Coordinates of C-alpha atoms and ligand atoms in Angstrom, one line a residue:
X1069 CA -22.1 0.8 -4.7
X1070 CA -24.6 0.9 -1.1
X1071 CA -25.3 5.1 -1.1
X1072 CA -26.9 4.0 2.6
X1073 CA -23.2 3.7 3.7
X1074 CA -20.7 6.0 4.0
X1075 CA -17.1 4.5 2.7
X1076 CA -14.4 5.4 4.9
X1077 CA -12.0 2.4 5.0
X1078 CA -10.3 3.5 1.1
X1079 CA -7.0 1.9 2.8
X1080 CA -8.6 -1.5 2.9
X1081 CA -9.2 -0.7 -1.0
X1082 CA -10.3 2.5 -3.6
X1083 CA -14.2 2.0 -4.9
X1084 CA -13.3 2.1 -8.8
X1085 CA -13.1 5.2 -10.5
X1086 CA -16.1 5.2 -13.5
X1087 CA -13.6 6.0 -16.3
X1088 CA -11.6 2.5 -15.1
X1089 CA -14.5 0.6 -15.9
X1090 CA -15.6 2.5 -18.9
X1091 CA -11.8 1.7 -20.2
X1092 CA -11.9 -2.0 -18.7
X1093 CA -15.6 -2.6 -20.5
X1094 CA -14.6 -3.1 -23.8
X1095 CA -12.2 -6.1 -23.4
X1096 CA -14.5 -8.0 -20.9
X1097 CA -16.4 -8.2 -24.9
X1098 CA -15.3 -8.0 -28.3
X1099 CA -11.6 -7.3 -26.9
X1100 CA -11.1 -10.7 -25.4
X1101 CA -8.0 -11.4 -27.8
X1102 CA -4.5 -13.4 -25.5
X1103 CA -2.1 -10.6 -25.5
X1104 CA 0.7 -13.0 -26.2
X1105 CA -0.6 -14.5 -29.3
X1106 CA 0.7 -12.6 -31.6
X1107 CA 0.3 -14.2 -35.2
X1108 CA -3.5 -12.3 -35.4
X1109 CA -5.3 -8.7 -35.2
X1110 CA -7.2 -9.9 -32.1
X1111 CA -4.3 -10.8 -30.3
X1112 CA -2.2 -7.9 -31.4
X1113 CA -5.1 -5.5 -30.3
X1114 CA -5.3 -7.1 -26.9
X1115 CA -1.5 -6.1 -26.8
X1116 CA -1.7 -2.7 -27.7
X1117 CA -3.7 -2.4 -24.7
X1118 CA -1.9 -4.1 -22.0
X1119 CA 1.8 -1.4 -23.6
X1120 CA -0.8 1.0 -23.7
X1121 CA -1.5 0.2 -19.9
X1122 CA 2.0 -0.4 -19.2
X1123 CA 3.3 2.8 -20.6
X1124 CA 0.8 4.4 -17.7
X1125 CA 1.7 2.6 -15.0
X1126 CA 5.2 3.6 -15.5
X1127 CA 4.7 6.7 -16.3
X1128 CA 3.2 7.2 -13.1
X1129 CA 5.5 5.9 -11.4
X1130 CA 9.1 7.7 -14.0
X1131 CA 10.0 4.5 -14.7
X1132 CA 10.3 2.6 -18.2
X1133 CA 7.6 0.7 -19.5
X1134 CA 10.6 -2.1 -19.7
X1135 CA 10.9 -1.9 -15.7
X1136 CA 7.1 -3.1 -14.6
X1137 CA 6.1 -6.5 -14.4
X1138 CA 2.2 -6.8 -14.1
X1139 CA 1.5 -9.2 -11.5
X1140 CA -1.8 -10.4 -9.2
X1141 CA -1.3 -7.5 -7.0
X1142 CA 1.0 -6.5 -4.3
X1143 CA 0.8 -9.1 -2.0
X1144 CA 2.5 -11.0 -5.4
X1145 CA 5.1 -8.4 -6.0
X1146 CA 6.5 -8.4 -2.3
X1147 CA 7.2 -12.0 -2.9
X1148 CA 8.5 -11.8 -6.0
X1149 CA 10.8 -8.5 -5.4
X1150 CA 11.7 -10.6 -1.2
X1151 CA 12.0 -14.2 -2.4
X1152 CA 12.7 -13.9 -6.1
X1153 CA 15.9 -11.7 -5.2
X1154 CA 17.1 -13.8 -2.8
X1155 CA 16.8 -16.6 -5.1
X1156 CA 18.9 -14.7 -7.8
X1157 CA 21.5 -17.3 -8.9
X1158 CA 24.2 -14.3 -7.8
X1159 CA 22.6 -14.6 -4.3
X1160 CA 23.8 -18.8 -4.1
X1161 CA 25.8 -19.4 -0.7
X1162 CA 24.6 -18.7 2.7
X1163 CA 22.5 -16.3 3.8
X1164 CA 22.5 -16.8 7.2
X1165 CA 25.2 -14.7 8.5
X1166 CA 25.1 -10.2 9.3
X1167 CA 21.8 -9.3 8.9
X1168 CA 20.9 -10.4 5.1
X1169 CA 17.6 -8.6 4.6
X1170 CA 16.3 -5.6 6.3
X1171 CA 12.9 -4.5 7.3
X1172 CA 10.4 -2.5 10.1
X1173 CA 8.0 -3.6 12.5
X1174 CA 5.6 -2.1 10.8
X1175 CA 5.7 -3.8 7.6
X1176 CA 1.8 -5.2 5.4
X1177 CA 1.3 -9.0 6.4
X1178 CA 2.7 -9.6 2.7
X1179 CA 6.2 -8.9 3.8
X1180 CA 6.7 -9.9 6.9
X1181 CA 5.6 -13.7 6.1
X1182 CA 8.1 -13.6 3.3
X1183 CA 10.5 -12.7 6.1
X1184 CA 9.3 -15.6 8.8
X1185 CA 9.7 -18.1 5.0
X1186 CA 13.0 -16.8 4.6
X1187 CA 14.2 -16.9 8.7
X1188 CA 12.9 -20.6 8.4
X1189 CA 14.6 -21.6 6.1
X1190 CA 18.4 -19.8 7.2
X1191 CA 18.7 -16.3 6.6
X1192 CA 19.5 -13.8 8.4
X1193 CA 16.3 -10.9 9.2
X1194 CA 16.7 -7.7 11.1
X1195 CA 13.5 -6.1 11.9
X1196 CA 14.2 -2.1 12.6
X1197 CA 11.6 -0.8 15.3
X1198 CA 9.7 1.9 14.3
X1199 CA 9.0 5.3 16.6
X1200 CA 6.3 6.4 18.2
X1201 CA 5.4 8.5 15.1
X1202 CA 6.1 5.0 13.6
X1203 CA 9.6 6.0 11.2
X1204 CA 12.5 4.5 11.6
X1205 CA 15.2 6.0 12.5
X1206 CA 17.6 6.2 9.5
X1207 CA 20.4 6.0 12.1
X1208 CA 18.8 2.7 13.2
X1209 CA 19.1 1.4 10.2
X1210 CA 23.0 2.9 9.3
X1211 CA 23.8 0.4 12.5
X1212 CA 21.8 -2.4 10.6
X1213 CA 23.7 -2.7 7.5
X1214 CA 25.8 -5.5 7.5
X1215 CA 28.4 -5.7 4.2
X1216 CA 27.1 -9.0 3.5
X1217 CA 23.3 -7.2 3.6
X1218 CA 21.4 -8.0 0.1
X1219 CA 18.0 -6.1 0.6
X1220 CA 16.3 -3.6 2.9
X1221 CA 12.5 -3.8 2.2
X1222 CA 10.6 -1.2 4.0
X1223 CA 7.4 0.5 2.2
X1224 CA 6.4 4.1 1.0
X1225 CA 3.5 4.1 3.6
X1226 CA 1.6 2.3 5.9
X1227 CA -1.7 1.0 5.1
X1228 CA -2.4 1.4 9.0
X1229 CA -1.1 5.2 10.8
X1230 CA -0.9 5.8 7.2
X1231 CA 2.9 7.0 8.2
X1232 CA 5.2 7.9 5.1
X1233 CA 9.2 6.7 6.3
X1234 CA 11.9 8.4 4.8
X1235 CA 11.9 6.9 1.1
X1236 CA 15.2 8.8 -0.1
X1237 CA 17.1 8.4 3.2
X1238 CA 16.7 5.0 3.0
X1239 CA 18.0 4.3 -0.5
X1240 CA 20.8 6.4 -0.4
X1241 CA 21.6 4.6 3.0
X1242 CA 21.3 1.8 1.3
X1243 CA 23.4 2.6 -2.2
X1244 CA 26.4 3.4 0.0
X1245 CA 26.2 0.3 1.7
X1246 CA 25.5 -1.7 -1.3
X1247 CA 22.6 -3.3 -0.5
X1248 CA 19.1 -3.3 -2.6
X1249 CA 15.8 -1.3 -1.1
X1250 CA 12.6 -2.4 -2.4
X1251 CA 9.6 -0.9 -1.6
X1252 CA 6.1 -1.4 -0.6
X1253 CA 4.9 1.2 -2.3
X1254 CA 1.2 -0.2 -2.2
X1255 CA -0.5 2.3 -0.3
X1256 CA 1.9 5.6 -1.7
X1257 CA 1.2 4.7 -5.6
X1258 CA -0.8 7.4 -7.3
X1259 CA -1.6 9.4 -3.7
X1260 CA 2.3 11.3 -2.8
X1261 CA 4.9 11.7 -4.6
X1262 CA 7.8 8.7 -5.0
X1263 CA 11.3 9.0 -5.0
X1264 CA 11.7 6.5 -7.9
X1265 CA 15.5 7.4 -7.7
X1266 CA 16.2 6.1 -4.2
X1267 CA 13.9 2.4 -4.8
X1268 CA 15.7 -0.7 -7.1
X1269 CA 12.1 -2.8 -6.7
X1270 CA 8.8 -1.0 -5.8
X1271 CA 5.5 -2.4 -5.5
X1272 CA 2.0 -1.2 -6.3
X1273 CA -1.2 -2.2 -6.8
X1274 CA -4.0 -1.4 -8.8
X1275 CA -7.6 -1.3 -6.4
X1276 CA -6.1 0.8 -4.1
X1277 CA -6.0 3.8 -6.9
X1278 CA -9.9 3.0 -8.0
X1279 CA -8.6 0.0 -10.2
X1280 CA -9.4 -3.2 -10.9
X1281 CA -8.8 -5.6 -7.8
X1282 CA -6.5 -8.6 -9.3
X1283 CA -3.8 -6.8 -11.1
X1284 CA -0.5 -4.6 -10.2
X1285 CA 3.0 -4.8 -10.6
X1286 CA 7.0 -4.6 -9.6
X1287 CA 9.1 -2.2 -11.1
X1288 CA 12.1 -3.9 -11.1
X1289 CA 15.4 -1.3 -12.5
X1290 CA 17.3 -2.6 -14.5
X1291 CA 19.6 -4.7 -14.1
X1292 CA 18.3 -6.3 -11.0
X1293 CA 18.6 -9.8 -11.2
X1294 CA 14.8 -11.5 -10.0
X1295 CA 14.4 -15.1 -9.9
X1296 CA 10.8 -16.1 -11.1
X1297 CA 8.6 -17.6 -8.5
X1298 CA 5.9 -18.6 -11.7
X1299 CA 7.4 -20.5 -14.5
X1300 CA 5.2 -21.4 -17.9
X1301 CA 5.1 -20.4 -21.3
X1302 CA 7.5 -16.5 -20.3
X1303 CA 5.3 -14.1 -20.0
X1304 CA 6.9 -10.6 -18.5
X1305 CA 10.7 -11.5 -20.1
X1306 CA 10.0 -14.8 -18.0
X1307 CA 9.5 -13.3 -14.8
X1308 CA 6.4 -13.8 -13.9
X1309 CA 4.3 -16.6 -16.7
X1310 CA 0.6 -16.9 -17.2
X1311 CA -1.4 -14.8 -19.7
X1312 CA -2.0 -11.8 -18.7
X1313 CA -5.5 -10.0 -18.0
X1314 CA -6.2 -7.3 -20.2
X1315 CA -9.1 -5.6 -19.2
X1316 CA -7.5 -6.1 -16.1
X1317 CA -4.2 -4.2 -16.5
X1318 CA -6.5 -1.7 -19.1
X1319 CA -8.9 -0.3 -15.6
X1320 CA -4.6 -0.5 -14.1
X1321 CA -3.3 1.5 -16.2
X1322 CA -5.7 4.2 -17.5
X1323 CA -6.1 4.5 -12.9
X1324 CA -2.4 5.1 -13.4
X1325 CA -3.4 8.0 -16.1
X1326 CA -6.0 9.0 -13.7
X1327 CA -4.3 9.4 -10.6
X1328 CA -1.5 11.5 -12.0
X1329 CA -3.4 14.1 -13.7
X1330 CA -5.6 14.8 -10.6
X1331 CA -3.4 13.2 -7.3
X1332 CA -2.1 17.0 -6.7
X1333 CA -5.2 18.9 -6.1
X1334 CA -7.3 15.5 -5.2
X1335 CA -4.6 15.3 -1.9
X1336 CA -4.8 19.2 -1.2
X1337 CA -8.9 17.8 -1.2
X1338 CA -8.5 15.1 1.4
X1339 CA -5.9 16.8 3.6
X1340 CA -8.6 19.3 4.7
X1341 CA -11.0 17.0 4.8
X1342 CA -8.8 15.0 7.3
X1343 CA -8.4 17.5 9.2
X1344 CA -11.9 19.0 8.9
X1345 CA -12.3 15.5 10.8
X1346 CA -9.7 15.1 13.1
X1347 CA -10.6 18.8 14.7
X1348 CA -14.2 17.3 15.1
X1349 CA -13.3 13.8 16.4
X1350 CA -11.2 15.8 19.0
X1351 CA -14.4 17.9 19.9
X1352 CA -16.4 14.7 20.4
X1353 CA -13.8 13.1 22.2
X1354 CA -11.6 15.9 24.1
X1355 CA -8.0 12.8 24.9
X1356 CA -8.4 11.6 21.3
X1357 CA -5.0 10.5 20.2
X1358 CA -3.4 10.3 16.9
X1359 CA -1.7 7.0 16.2
X1360 CA 1.7 7.7 14.5
X1361 CA 3.0 11.1 13.0
X1362 CA 0.1 13.9 12.3
X1363 CA 2.6 15.4 9.9
X1364 CA 4.4 12.8 7.9
X1365 CA 1.0 11.1 6.8
X1366 CA -0.3 9.9 3.2
X1367 CA -3.6 13.0 3.0
X1368 CA -6.9 10.7 3.1
X1369 CA -5.6 8.9 6.5
X1370 CA -6.7 9.3 9.9
X1371 CA -5.6 6.7 13.2
X1372 CA -7.2 7.6 16.2
X1373 CA -7.5 5.8 19.8
X1374 CA -10.3 6.4 21.7
X1375 CA -9.0 5.8 25.2
X1376 CA -11.9 4.0 27.9
X1377 CA -14.1 2.6 24.1
X1378 CA -13.9 -0.9 22.9
X1379 CA -13.9 0.7 18.8
X1380 CA -15.5 -3.1 18.2
X1381 CA -18.3 -2.2 20.0
X1382 CA -18.7 1.8 18.6
X1383 CA -18.6 0.0 14.9
X1384 CA -21.7 -2.0 15.6
X1385 CA -23.2 0.9 16.3
X1386 CA -22.3 2.4 13.5
X1387 CA -23.3 0.3 10.3
X1388 CA -24.0 3.4 8.8
X1389 CA -20.4 3.6 8.1
X1390 CA -17.8 1.4 6.4
X1391 CA -14.3 2.0 9.0
X1392 CA -12.1 -0.4 10.7
X1393 CA -11.0 -0.9 13.3
X1394 CA -7.3 -0.6 14.6
X1395 CA -6.9 -4.1 16.2
X1396 CA -7.7 -6.5 13.4
X1397 CA -4.2 -6.8 11.8
X1398 CA -5.0 -9.3 9.1
X1399 CA -8.7 -11.5 7.8
X1400 CA -10.0 -13.8 10.4
X1401 CA -7.2 -12.8 13.2
X1402 CA -8.7 -11.2 16.4
X1403 CA -5.8 -8.7 19.1
X1404 CA -3.7 -5.6 18.7
X1405 CA -2.8 -4.6 15.3
X1406 CA 1.9 -5.4 15.2
X1407 CA 1.4 -1.7 14.0
X1408 CA 0.0 -0.5 17.1
X1409 CA 2.5 -2.7 19.4
X1410 CA 5.6 -1.1 17.3
X1411 CA 4.6 2.6 17.5
X1412 CA 4.0 1.5 21.9
X1413 CA 0.9 2.0 22.0
X1414 CA -1.0 -0.2 25.1
X1415 CA -3.5 -2.4 24.6
X1416 CA -6.2 -0.6 26.1
X1417 CA -5.7 2.7 24.0
X1418 CA -5.2 0.2 20.4
X1419 CA -8.5 -1.7 20.9
X1420 CA -10.0 1.5 21.5
X1421 CA -8.3 2.5 17.7
X1422 CA -9.8 3.9 14.6
X1423 CA -9.0 4.0 10.8
X1424 CA -9.9 6.4 8.7
X1425 CA -9.5 5.9 4.7
X1426 CA -10.8 9.3 3.1
X1427 CA -10.2 9.5 -1.1
X1428 CA -11.5 10.8 -4.5
X1429 CA -15.2 9.8 -3.7
X1430 CA -15.0 11.2 -0.1
X1431 CA -17.2 14.8 0.5
X1432 CA -17.2 16.8 3.3
X1433 CA -21.3 16.0 3.9
X1434 CA -20.3 12.5 4.4
X1435 CA -17.5 13.8 6.5
X1436 CA -20.2 16.0 8.7
X1437 CA -22.5 13.1 8.4
X1438 CA -20.2 10.5 9.7
X1439 CA -19.3 12.9 12.9
X1440 CA -22.5 12.9 14.2
X1441 CA -23.4 9.5 13.8
X1442 CA -20.4 8.3 15.8
X1443 CA -21.0 11.6 18.8
X1444 CA -24.2 9.5 18.4
X1445 CA -22.9 5.7 18.5
X1446 CA -20.5 7.2 21.4
X1447 CA -23.3 8.6 23.3
X1448 CA -24.6 5.6 23.2
X1449 CA -22.4 3.2 24.3
X1450 CA -19.9 5.4 26.1
X1451 CA -19.2 6.8 29.2
X1452 CA -17.6 10.1 30.1
X1453 CA -16.2 10.7 26.5
X1454 CA -19.1 11.4 24.8
X1455 CA -19.9 15.0 25.0
Ligands
PLP1796 C1 -3.2 -3.8 0.4 C2 -1.5 -3.9 0.7 C3 -0.9 -5.2 0.0 C4 -1.4 -5.9 -0.6 O1 -2.1 -5.6 -1.8 P1 -2.7 -6.5 -2.6 O2 -2.6 -6.4 -4.5 O3 -4.6 -6.1 -2.3 O4 -2.2 -7.9 -2.9 C5 1.0 -5.0 0.2 N1 1.0 -3.6 1.1 C6 0.3 -2.9 1.9 C7 0.8 -1.9 2.3 C8 -1.2 -3.0 1.6 O5 -1.4 -1.6 2.0

């Protein structure tokens, strides 16, 4: 990694843990076997490694290993959960009545784009608003649910503002109404506890958890029937064909093992670092606003609006920081993010918003240095807000 840059973009991706890389290495070499080639020892060794990894993912999720379907990441897991469920034979028939599917305005693009595709093909989709705190109102969900509602898709932790939706309560409401509950837990998995009992489908990804990119999983509660999106050799119980990437699965498994062992201590440390960052930023910019609920939030997330500041111009003055603005919502798109819009942030404040993502390798010294760099940069570009 580039040691001269302070990495504060853990929501985009988390640097691979050294232990993960070491666990993967043998499977990029002599452990090259196809885990589905079960007629010889080379295949068996790979299969064993993949199944050990599946057990580690399942353990962190509190699931059974046979409820874990490996995918290429959370984007694919979200697509499989949403499109696969609605395409299942049980869900044949008209989908235009009632709120057939319910989601929230602040979901990840990989969920919202599935919803748009469903709508285009005539499925009734209801999008719940969120409050200024970034959270849905459970009463709104109760009111939106219809007898026809098949699926509710609401994320565990938001990737921009880090807020934690009330998963247990949402799950209970869905179950009472007879709807299935899919939860995109790409940011929450391994960072905060997730009440799996509340959920029917859970999307997770390795690279947000210090594992390799290109692998993730969908937890599918036993009895929930999906139609695959990818057909072929019927790997992953026919739900996701294609040869599993042994090294990636092994790395993901190791990342889950480490998270299970270290999550609690890491969360406490990150929350303290985050609070130190917020204190420091408030000293530099007293009129700063925290975007979304500060209390119900991932320990490593901070998203703030600096009134009167152009966040993009500020980042240009901060080449030593790897940091995101709050305004770029997806690759190549400009304009305020749909998340900041959804919490009611005026465009000027959205353009002055920064997303800090802290993680396993963030040190107190880095936070102090980042604060000094931000104070300097604001003094260079800023009008009055730099003190
Ligand atoms: C990163 C992310 C995704 C996409 O995950 P990939 O594994 O990169 O496809 C989906 N949802 C959320 C909330 C994310 O943060």
